[in-house]
Tab-separated table of C-alpha atoms and ligand atoms in Angstrom:
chain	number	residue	atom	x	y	z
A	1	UNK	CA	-112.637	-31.828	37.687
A	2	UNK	CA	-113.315	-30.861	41.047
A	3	UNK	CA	-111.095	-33.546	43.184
A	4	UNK	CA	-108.294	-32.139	40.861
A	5	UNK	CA	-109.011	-28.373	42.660
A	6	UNK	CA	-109.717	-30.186	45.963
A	7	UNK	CA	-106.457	-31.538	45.976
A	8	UNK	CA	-104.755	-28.694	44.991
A	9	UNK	CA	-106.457	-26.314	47.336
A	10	UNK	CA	-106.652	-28.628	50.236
A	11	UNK	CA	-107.270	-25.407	52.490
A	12	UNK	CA	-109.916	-23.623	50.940
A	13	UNK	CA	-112.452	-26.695	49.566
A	14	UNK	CA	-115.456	-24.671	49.474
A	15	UNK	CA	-114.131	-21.935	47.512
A	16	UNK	CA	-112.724	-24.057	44.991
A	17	UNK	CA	-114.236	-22.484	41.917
A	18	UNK	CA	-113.602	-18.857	43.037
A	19	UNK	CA	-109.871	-19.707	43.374
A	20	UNK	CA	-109.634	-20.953	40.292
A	21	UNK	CA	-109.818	-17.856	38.557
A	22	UNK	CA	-108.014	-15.747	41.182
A	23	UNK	CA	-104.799	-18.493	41.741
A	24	UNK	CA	-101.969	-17.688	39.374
A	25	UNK	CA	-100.160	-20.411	38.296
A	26	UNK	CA	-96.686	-19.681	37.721
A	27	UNK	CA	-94.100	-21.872	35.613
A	28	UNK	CA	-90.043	-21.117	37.173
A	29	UNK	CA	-87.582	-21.875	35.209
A	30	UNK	CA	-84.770	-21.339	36.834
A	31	UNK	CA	-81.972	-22.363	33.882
A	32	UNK	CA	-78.493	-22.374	34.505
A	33	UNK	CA	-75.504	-20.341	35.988
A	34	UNK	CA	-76.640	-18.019	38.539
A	35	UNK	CA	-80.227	-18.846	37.646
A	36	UNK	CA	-80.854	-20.793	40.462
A	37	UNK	CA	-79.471	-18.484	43.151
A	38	UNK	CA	-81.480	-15.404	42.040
A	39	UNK	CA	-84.666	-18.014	41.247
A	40	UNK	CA	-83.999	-18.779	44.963
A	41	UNK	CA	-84.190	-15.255	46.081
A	42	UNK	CA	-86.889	-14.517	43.934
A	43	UNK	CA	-89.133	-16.868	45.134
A	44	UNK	CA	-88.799	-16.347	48.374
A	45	UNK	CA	-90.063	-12.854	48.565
A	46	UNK	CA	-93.046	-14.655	46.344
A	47	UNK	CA	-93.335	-16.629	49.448
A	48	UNK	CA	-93.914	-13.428	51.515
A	49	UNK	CA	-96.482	-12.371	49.234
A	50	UNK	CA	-98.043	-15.103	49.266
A	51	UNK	CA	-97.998	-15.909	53.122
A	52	UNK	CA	-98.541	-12.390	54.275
A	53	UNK	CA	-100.411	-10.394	51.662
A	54	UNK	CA	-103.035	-13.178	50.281
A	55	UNK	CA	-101.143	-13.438	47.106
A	56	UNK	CA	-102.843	-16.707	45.381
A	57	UNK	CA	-100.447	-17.797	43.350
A	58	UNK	CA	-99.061	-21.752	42.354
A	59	UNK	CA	-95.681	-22.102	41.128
A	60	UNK	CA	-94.684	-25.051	39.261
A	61	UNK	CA	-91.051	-25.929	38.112
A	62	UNK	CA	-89.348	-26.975	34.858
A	63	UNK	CA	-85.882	-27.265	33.257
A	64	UNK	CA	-85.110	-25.267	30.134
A	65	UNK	CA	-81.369	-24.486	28.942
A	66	UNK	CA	-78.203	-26.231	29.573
A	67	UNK	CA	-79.983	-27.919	32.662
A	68	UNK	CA	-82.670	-29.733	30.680
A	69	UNK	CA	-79.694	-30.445	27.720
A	70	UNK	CA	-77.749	-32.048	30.914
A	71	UNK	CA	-81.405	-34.439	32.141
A	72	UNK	CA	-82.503	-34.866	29.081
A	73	UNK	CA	-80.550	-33.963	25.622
A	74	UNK	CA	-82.602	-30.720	24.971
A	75	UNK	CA	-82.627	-27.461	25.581
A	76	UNK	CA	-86.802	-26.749	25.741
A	77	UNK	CA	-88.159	-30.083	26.488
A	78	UNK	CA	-91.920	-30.999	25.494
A	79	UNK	CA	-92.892	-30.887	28.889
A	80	UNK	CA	-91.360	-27.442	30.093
A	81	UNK	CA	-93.075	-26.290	26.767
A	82	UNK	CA	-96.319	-27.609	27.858
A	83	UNK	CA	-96.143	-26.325	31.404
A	84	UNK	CA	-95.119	-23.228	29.753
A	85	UNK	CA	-98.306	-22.964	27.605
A	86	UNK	CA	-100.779	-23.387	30.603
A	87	UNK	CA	-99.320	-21.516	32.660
A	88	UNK	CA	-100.651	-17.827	33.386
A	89	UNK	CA	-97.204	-16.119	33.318
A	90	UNK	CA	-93.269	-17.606	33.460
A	91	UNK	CA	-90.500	-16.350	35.230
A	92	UNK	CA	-87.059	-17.370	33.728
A	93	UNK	CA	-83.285	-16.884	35.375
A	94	UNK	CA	-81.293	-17.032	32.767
A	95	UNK	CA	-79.616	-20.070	30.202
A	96	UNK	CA	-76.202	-20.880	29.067
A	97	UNK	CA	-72.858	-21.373	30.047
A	98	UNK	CA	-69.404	-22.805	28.555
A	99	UNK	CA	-70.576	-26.253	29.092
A	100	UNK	CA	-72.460	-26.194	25.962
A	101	UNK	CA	-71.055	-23.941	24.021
A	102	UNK	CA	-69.509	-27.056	21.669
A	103	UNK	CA	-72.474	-28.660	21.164
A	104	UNK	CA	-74.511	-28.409	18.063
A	105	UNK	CA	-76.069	-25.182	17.535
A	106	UNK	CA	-79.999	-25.975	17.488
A	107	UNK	CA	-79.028	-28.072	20.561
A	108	UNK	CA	-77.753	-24.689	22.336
A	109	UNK	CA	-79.574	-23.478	25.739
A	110	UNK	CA	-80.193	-20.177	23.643
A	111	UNK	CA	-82.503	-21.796	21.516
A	112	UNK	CA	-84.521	-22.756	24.173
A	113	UNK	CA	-85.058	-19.725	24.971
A	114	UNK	CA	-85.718	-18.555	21.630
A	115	UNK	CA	-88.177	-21.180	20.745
A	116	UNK	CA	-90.303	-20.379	24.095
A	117	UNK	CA	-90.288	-16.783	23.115
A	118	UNK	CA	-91.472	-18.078	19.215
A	119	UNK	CA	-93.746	-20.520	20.445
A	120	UNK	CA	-95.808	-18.489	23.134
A	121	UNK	CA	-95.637	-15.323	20.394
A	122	UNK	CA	-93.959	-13.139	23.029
A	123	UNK	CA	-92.854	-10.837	20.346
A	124	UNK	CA	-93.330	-7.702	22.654
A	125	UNK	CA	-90.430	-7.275	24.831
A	126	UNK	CA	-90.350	-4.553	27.957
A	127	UNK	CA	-87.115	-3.584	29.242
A	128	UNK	CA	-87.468	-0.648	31.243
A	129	UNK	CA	-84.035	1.418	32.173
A	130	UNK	CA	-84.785	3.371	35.455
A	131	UNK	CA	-82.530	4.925	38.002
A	132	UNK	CA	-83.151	3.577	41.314
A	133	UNK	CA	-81.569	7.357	42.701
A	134	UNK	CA	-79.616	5.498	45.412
A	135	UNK	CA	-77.519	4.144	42.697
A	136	UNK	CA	-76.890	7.560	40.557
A	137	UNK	CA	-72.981	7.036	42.279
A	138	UNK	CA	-73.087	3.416	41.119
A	139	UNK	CA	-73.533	4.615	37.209
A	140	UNK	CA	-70.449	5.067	35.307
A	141	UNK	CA	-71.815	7.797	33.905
A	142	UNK	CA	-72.047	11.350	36.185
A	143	UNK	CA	-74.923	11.457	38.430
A	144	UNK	CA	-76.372	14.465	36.801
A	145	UNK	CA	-76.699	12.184	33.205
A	146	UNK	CA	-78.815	9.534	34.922
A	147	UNK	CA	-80.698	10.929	37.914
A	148	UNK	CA	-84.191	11.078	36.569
A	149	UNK	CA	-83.780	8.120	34.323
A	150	UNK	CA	-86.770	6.534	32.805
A	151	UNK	CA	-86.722	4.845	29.932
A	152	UNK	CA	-89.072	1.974	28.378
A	153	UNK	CA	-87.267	-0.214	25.640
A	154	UNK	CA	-89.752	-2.061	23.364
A	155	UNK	CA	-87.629	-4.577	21.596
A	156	UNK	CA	-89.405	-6.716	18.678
A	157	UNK	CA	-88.500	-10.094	20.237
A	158	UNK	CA	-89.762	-12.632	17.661
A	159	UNK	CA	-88.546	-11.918	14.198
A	160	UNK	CA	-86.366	-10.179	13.025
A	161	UNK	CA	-82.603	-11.384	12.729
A	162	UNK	CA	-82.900	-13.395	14.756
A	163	UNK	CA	-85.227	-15.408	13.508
A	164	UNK	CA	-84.700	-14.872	9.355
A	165	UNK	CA	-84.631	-17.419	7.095
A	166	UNK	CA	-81.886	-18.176	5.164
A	167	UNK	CA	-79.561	-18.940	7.984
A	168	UNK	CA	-76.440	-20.780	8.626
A	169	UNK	CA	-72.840	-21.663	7.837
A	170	UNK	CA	-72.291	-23.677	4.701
A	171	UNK	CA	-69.350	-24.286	2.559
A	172	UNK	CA	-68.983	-21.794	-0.824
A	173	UNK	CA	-68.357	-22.469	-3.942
A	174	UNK	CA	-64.580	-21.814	-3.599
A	175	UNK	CA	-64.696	-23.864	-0.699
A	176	UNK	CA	-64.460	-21.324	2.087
A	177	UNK	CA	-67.232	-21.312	5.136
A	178	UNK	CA	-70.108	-18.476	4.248
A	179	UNK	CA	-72.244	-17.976	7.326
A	180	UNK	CA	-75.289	-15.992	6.771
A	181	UNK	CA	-78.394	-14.770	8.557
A	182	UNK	CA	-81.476	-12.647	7.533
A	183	UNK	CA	-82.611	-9.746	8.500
A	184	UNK	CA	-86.368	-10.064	7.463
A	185	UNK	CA	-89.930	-8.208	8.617
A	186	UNK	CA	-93.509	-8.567	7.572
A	187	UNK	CA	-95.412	-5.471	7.838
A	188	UNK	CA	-97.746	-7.022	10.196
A	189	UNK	CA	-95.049	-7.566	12.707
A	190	UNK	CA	-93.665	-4.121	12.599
A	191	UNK	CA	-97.118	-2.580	12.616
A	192	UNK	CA	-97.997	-4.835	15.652
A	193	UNK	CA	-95.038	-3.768	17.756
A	194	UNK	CA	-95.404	-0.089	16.865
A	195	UNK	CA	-99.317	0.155	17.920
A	196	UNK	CA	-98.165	-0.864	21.309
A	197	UNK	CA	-94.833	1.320	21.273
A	198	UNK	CA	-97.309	4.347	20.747
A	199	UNK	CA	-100.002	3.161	22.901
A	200	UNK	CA	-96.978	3.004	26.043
A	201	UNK	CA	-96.215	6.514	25.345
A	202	UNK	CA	-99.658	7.584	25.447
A	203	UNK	CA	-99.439	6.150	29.071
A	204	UNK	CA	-95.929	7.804	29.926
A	205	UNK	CA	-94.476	11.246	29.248
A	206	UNK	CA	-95.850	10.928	25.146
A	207	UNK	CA	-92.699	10.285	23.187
A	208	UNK	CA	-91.900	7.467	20.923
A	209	UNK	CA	-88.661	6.953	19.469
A	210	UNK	CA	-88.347	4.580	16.523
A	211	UNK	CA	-84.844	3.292	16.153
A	212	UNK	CA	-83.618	1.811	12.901
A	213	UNK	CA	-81.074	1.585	10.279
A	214	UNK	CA	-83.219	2.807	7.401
A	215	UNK	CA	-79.944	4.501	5.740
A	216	UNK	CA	-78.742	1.003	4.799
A	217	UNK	CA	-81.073	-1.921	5.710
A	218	UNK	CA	-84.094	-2.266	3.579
A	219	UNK	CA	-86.279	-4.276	6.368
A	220	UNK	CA	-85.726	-1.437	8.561
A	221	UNK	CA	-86.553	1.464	5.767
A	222	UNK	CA	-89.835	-0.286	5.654
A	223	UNK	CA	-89.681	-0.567	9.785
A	224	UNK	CA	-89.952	3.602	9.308
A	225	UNK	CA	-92.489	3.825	6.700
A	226	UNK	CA	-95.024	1.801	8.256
A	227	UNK	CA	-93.781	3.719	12.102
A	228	UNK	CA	-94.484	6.881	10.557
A	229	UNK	CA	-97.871	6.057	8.733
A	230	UNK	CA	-99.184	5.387	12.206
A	231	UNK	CA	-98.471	8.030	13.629
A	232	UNK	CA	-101.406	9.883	11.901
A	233	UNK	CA	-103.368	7.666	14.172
A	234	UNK	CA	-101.850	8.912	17.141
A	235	UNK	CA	-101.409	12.441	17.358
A	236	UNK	CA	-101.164	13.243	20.458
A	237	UNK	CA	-97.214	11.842	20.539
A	238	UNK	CA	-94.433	13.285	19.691
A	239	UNK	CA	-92.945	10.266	17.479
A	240	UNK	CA	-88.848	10.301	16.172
A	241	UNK	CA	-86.716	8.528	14.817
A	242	UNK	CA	-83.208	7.638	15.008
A	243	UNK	CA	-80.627	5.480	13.231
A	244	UNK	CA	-79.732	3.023	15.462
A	245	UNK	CA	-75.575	4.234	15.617
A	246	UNK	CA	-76.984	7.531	17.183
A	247	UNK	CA	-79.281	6.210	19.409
A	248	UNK	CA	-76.073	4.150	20.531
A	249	UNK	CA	-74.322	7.545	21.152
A	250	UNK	CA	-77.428	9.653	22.199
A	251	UNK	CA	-78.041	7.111	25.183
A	252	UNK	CA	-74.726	7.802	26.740
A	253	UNK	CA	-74.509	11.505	26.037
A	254	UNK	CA	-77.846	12.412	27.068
A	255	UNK	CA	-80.008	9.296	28.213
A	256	UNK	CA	-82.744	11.456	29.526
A	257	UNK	CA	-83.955	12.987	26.182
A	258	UNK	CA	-85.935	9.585	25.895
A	259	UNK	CA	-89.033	8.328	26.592
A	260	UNK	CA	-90.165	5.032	24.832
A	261	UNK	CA	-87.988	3.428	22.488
A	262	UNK	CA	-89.295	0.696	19.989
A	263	UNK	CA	-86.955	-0.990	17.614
A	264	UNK	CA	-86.164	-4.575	16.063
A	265	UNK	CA	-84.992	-7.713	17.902
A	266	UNK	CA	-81.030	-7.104	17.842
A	267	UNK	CA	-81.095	-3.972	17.871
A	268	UNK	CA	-83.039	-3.547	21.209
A	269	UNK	CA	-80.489	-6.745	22.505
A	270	UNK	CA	-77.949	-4.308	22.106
A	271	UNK	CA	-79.468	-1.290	23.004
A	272	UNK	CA	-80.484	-2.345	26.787
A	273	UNK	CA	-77.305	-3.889	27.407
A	274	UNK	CA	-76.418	-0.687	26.859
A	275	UNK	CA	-79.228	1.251	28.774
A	276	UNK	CA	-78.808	-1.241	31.711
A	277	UNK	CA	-75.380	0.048	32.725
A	278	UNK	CA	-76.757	3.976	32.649
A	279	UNK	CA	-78.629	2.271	35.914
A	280	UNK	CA	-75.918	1.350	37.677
A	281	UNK	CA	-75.432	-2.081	36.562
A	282	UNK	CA	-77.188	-4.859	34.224
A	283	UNK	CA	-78.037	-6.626	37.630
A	284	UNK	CA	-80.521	-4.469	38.136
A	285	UNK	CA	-82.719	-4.857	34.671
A	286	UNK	CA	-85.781	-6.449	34.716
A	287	UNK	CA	-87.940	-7.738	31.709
A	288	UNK	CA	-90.948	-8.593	30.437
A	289	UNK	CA	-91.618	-10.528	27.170
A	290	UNK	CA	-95.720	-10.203	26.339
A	291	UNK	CA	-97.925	-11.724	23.730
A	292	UNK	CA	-101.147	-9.522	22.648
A	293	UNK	CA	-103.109	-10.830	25.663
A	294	UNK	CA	-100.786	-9.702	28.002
A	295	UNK	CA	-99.707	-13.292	29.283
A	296	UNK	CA	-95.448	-13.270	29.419
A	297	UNK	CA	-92.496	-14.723	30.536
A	298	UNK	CA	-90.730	-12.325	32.915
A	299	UNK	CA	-86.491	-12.129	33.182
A	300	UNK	CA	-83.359	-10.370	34.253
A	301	UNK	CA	-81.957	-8.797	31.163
A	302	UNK	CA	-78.348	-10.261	32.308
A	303	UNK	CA	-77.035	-13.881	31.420
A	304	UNK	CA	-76.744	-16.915	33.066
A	305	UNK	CA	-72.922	-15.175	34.560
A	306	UNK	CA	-71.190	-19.014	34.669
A	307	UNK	CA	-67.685	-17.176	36.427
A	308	UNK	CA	-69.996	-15.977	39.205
A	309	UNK	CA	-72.422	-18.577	39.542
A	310	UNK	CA	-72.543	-20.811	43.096
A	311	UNK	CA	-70.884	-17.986	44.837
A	312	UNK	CA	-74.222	-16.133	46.408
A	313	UNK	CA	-72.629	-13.004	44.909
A	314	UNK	CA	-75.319	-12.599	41.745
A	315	UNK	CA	-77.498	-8.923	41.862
A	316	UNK	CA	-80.796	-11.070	42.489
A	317	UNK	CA	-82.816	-7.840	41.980
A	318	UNK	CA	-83.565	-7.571	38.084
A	319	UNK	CA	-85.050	-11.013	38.721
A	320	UNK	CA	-87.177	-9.707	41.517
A	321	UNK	CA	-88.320	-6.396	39.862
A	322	UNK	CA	-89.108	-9.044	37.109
A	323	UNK	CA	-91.824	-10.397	39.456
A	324	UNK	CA	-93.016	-7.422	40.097
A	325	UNK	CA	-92.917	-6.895	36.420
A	326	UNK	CA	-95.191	-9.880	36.163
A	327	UNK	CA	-97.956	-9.267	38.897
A	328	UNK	CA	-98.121	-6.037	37.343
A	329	UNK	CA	-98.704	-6.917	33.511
A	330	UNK	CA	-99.566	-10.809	33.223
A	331	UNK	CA	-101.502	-11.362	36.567
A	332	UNK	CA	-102.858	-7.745	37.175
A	333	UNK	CA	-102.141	-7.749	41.009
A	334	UNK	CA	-100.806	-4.085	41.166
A	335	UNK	CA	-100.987	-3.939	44.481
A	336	UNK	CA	-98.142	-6.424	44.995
A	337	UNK	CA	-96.248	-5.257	42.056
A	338	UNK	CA	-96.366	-1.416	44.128
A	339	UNK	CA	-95.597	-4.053	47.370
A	340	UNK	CA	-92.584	-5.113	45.417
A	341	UNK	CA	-90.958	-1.727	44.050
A	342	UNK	CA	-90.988	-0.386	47.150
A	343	UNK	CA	-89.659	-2.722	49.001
A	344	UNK	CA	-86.065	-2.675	46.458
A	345	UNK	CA	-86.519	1.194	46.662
A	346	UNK	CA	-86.396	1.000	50.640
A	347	UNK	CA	-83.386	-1.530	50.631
A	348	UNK	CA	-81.245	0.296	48.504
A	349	UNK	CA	-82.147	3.652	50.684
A	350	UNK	CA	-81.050	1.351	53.501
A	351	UNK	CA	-77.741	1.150	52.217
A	352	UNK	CA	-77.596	-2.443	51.246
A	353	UNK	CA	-75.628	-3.705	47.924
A	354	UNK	CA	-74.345	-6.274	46.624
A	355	UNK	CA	-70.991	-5.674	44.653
A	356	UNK	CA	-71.803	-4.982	41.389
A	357	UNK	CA	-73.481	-2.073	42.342
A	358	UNK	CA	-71.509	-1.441	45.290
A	359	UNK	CA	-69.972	2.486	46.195
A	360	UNK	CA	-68.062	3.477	49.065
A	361	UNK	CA	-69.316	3.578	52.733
A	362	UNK	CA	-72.528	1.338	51.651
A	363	UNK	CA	-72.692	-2.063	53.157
A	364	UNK	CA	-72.275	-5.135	51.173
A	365	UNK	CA	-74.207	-8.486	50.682
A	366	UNK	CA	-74.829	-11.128	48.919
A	367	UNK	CA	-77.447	-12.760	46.863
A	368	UNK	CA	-79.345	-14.792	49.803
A	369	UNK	CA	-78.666	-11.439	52.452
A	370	UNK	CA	-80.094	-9.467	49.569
A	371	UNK	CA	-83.159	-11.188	49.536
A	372	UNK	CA	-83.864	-11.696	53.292
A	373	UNK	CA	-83.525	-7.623	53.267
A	374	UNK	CA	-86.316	-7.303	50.817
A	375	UNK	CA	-88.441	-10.106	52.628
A	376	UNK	CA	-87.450	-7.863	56.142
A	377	UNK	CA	-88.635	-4.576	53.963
A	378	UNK	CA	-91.469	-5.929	53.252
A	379	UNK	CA	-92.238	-7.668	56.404
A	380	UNK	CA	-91.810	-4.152	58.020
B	401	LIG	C1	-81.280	-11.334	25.994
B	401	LIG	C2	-80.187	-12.337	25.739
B	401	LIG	C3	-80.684	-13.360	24.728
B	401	LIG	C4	-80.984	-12.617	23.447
B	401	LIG	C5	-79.741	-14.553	24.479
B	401	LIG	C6	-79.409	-15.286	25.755
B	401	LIG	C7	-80.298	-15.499	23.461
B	401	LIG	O1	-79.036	-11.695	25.332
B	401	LIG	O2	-82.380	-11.758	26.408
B	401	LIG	O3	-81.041	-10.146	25.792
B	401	LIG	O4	-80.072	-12.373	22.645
B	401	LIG	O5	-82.134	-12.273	23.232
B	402	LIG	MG1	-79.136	-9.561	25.463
């Protein structure tokens, strides 16, 4: 084993086994649209980190989505899925595009990403909502509904709807196409999700909202039941719940009443889409999709944005406040994570924007200028 670290740490021979433990090895998967312009950015304030602040970390690259359907005829090859697995954490731009929108459906770049997140049991999704306050102007809601925002979505990311078995769209018995999906949940993966939805709020401002459809959807009534039974176990937060219609409402009349949110797999889809726009714009959302040991695959809550892609216009920031998403939770380097926030924080206070978050009498760049002003903030 040890030529294999030798060669990989050509600089540091001696200290081969210490590094071992201490290098991160990342997987990028960069995808398709204007994944590989805000992979670009991203990884070269990683390269700042790295250079200037001791950050050991190894990236590797693969091809997932529409890219690996283009080399080679599917959308999560063996090979990206084996990269995936032994790597410490993943960072992701984003998959799909009208290219393959014709081709069969378990062919699609979506279920690429859907199988990684099934595969690697990433069924804990983080999608935090919070106002940069430079960019209260930038919401379309009034400043006064947003400044302050913090919220923490925890969508259910690997069952659910998503996921349900029966699914499909077959021909009826009068001959007419049926399509059908299921909405289906074990109590084990409701209870899972929920345990860490309350232990978050312990760690925040202690209030857990539980949105579901429990009025109508049977998987969802039992979603309640088993939300509410635990919170005997935690007292000490204040736990609610809210059909899912409301919370819709609630998060654009008065966003700030929550805390943590936890719900199923579409509904928190829909639900940060939503939050992400209370922030200015959906080019600013970062996420993090964990299994129970913490290991993830980090990405920008936005698409793969096809009609902007190759123009260097692309927000690259969710995808770097994803990396800091990751040193934070998969590689516990908090330090850099802290290194990271502040460094968007000071470039925004700067001025800079790029134009979906752009308000008068700021100055405007794009994705690459973007980038070499967080790699100048946190050269400074
Ligand atoms: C997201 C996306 C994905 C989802 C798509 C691309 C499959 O919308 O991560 O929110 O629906 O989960
Ligand atoms: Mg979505």
């Amino acid at each position: 084993m040890l030529w294999v670290n030798l060669l990989r740490y050509p600089t540091r021979p001696f200290d081969s086994l210490k590094i071992i433990g201490m290098t991160h090895k990342v997987l990028i998967l960069p995808g398709d649209g204007i994944g590989p312009e805000i992979m670009r950015a991203a990884e070269s304030v990683i390269a700042v980190l790295i250079d200037r602040f001791g950050l050991e970390l190894e990236l590797e690259r693969g091809l997932t989505g529409g890219a690996a359907i283009d080399d080679c005829g599917t959308p999560l090859p063996d090979s990206t899925l084996s990269m995936a697995r032994s790597a410490d954490a993943i960072l992701l731009g984003a998959v799909g595009g009208p290219k393959w929108e014709r081709i069969e459906r378990a062919l699609r770049p979506e279920r690429g990403l859907l199988r990684l997140r099934s595969e690697l049991h990433l069924f804990c999704n983080l999608r935090p909502a919070t106002l940069f306050e430079p960019l209260a102007a930038a919401s379309t809601l009034r400043p006064e509904i947003v400044s302050g925002l913090d919220i923490m979505i925890i969508r259910e990311l690997t069952g659910g709807i998503y996921f349900g078995e029966p699914r499909g769209i077959e021909i009826g018995p009068n001959g007419e196409r049926i399509g059908r999906n299921t909405l289906v949940y074990a109590e084990h993966e409701i209870s899972r999700i929920a345990r860490l939805g309350f232990e978050i709020a312990g760690k925040r401002a202690g209030r857990l909202c539980s949105v579901d459809k429990a009025n109508v959807l049977e998987a969802t009534e039992l979603w309640r039941d088993i939300v509410t039974e635990m919170g005997s176990e935690f007292p000490a937060i204040e736990l609610s719940h809210m059909y899912v219609d409301n919370a819709a409402m609630q998060l654009v009349r008065a966003p700030k009443q929550f805390d943590v949110i936890v719900t199923t797999n579409l509904f928190g889809d829909i639900l940060s889409d939503l939050a992400s726009m209370l922030t200015g714009s959906i080019g600013m959302l970062p996420s993090a999709s964990l299994d129970i040991d913490g290991k993830g695959m980090f990405e920008p809550v936005h698409g793969s944005a096809p009609d902007i892609a190759g123009q260097n216009i692309a927000n690259p920031l969710a995808t770097i406040l994803s990396v800091a998403m990751m040193l934070r939770y998969s590689l516990n380097e908090p330090e850099q994570a802290d290194r990271l926030d502040n460094a968007v924080a000071a470039v925004l206070d700067q001025g800079y924007r790029t134009s979906d978050i752009m308000s008068d009498g700021m100055k405007q760049v794009g994705t690459s200028e973007m980038a070499a002003e967080i790699v100048a903030a946190l050269n400074d």
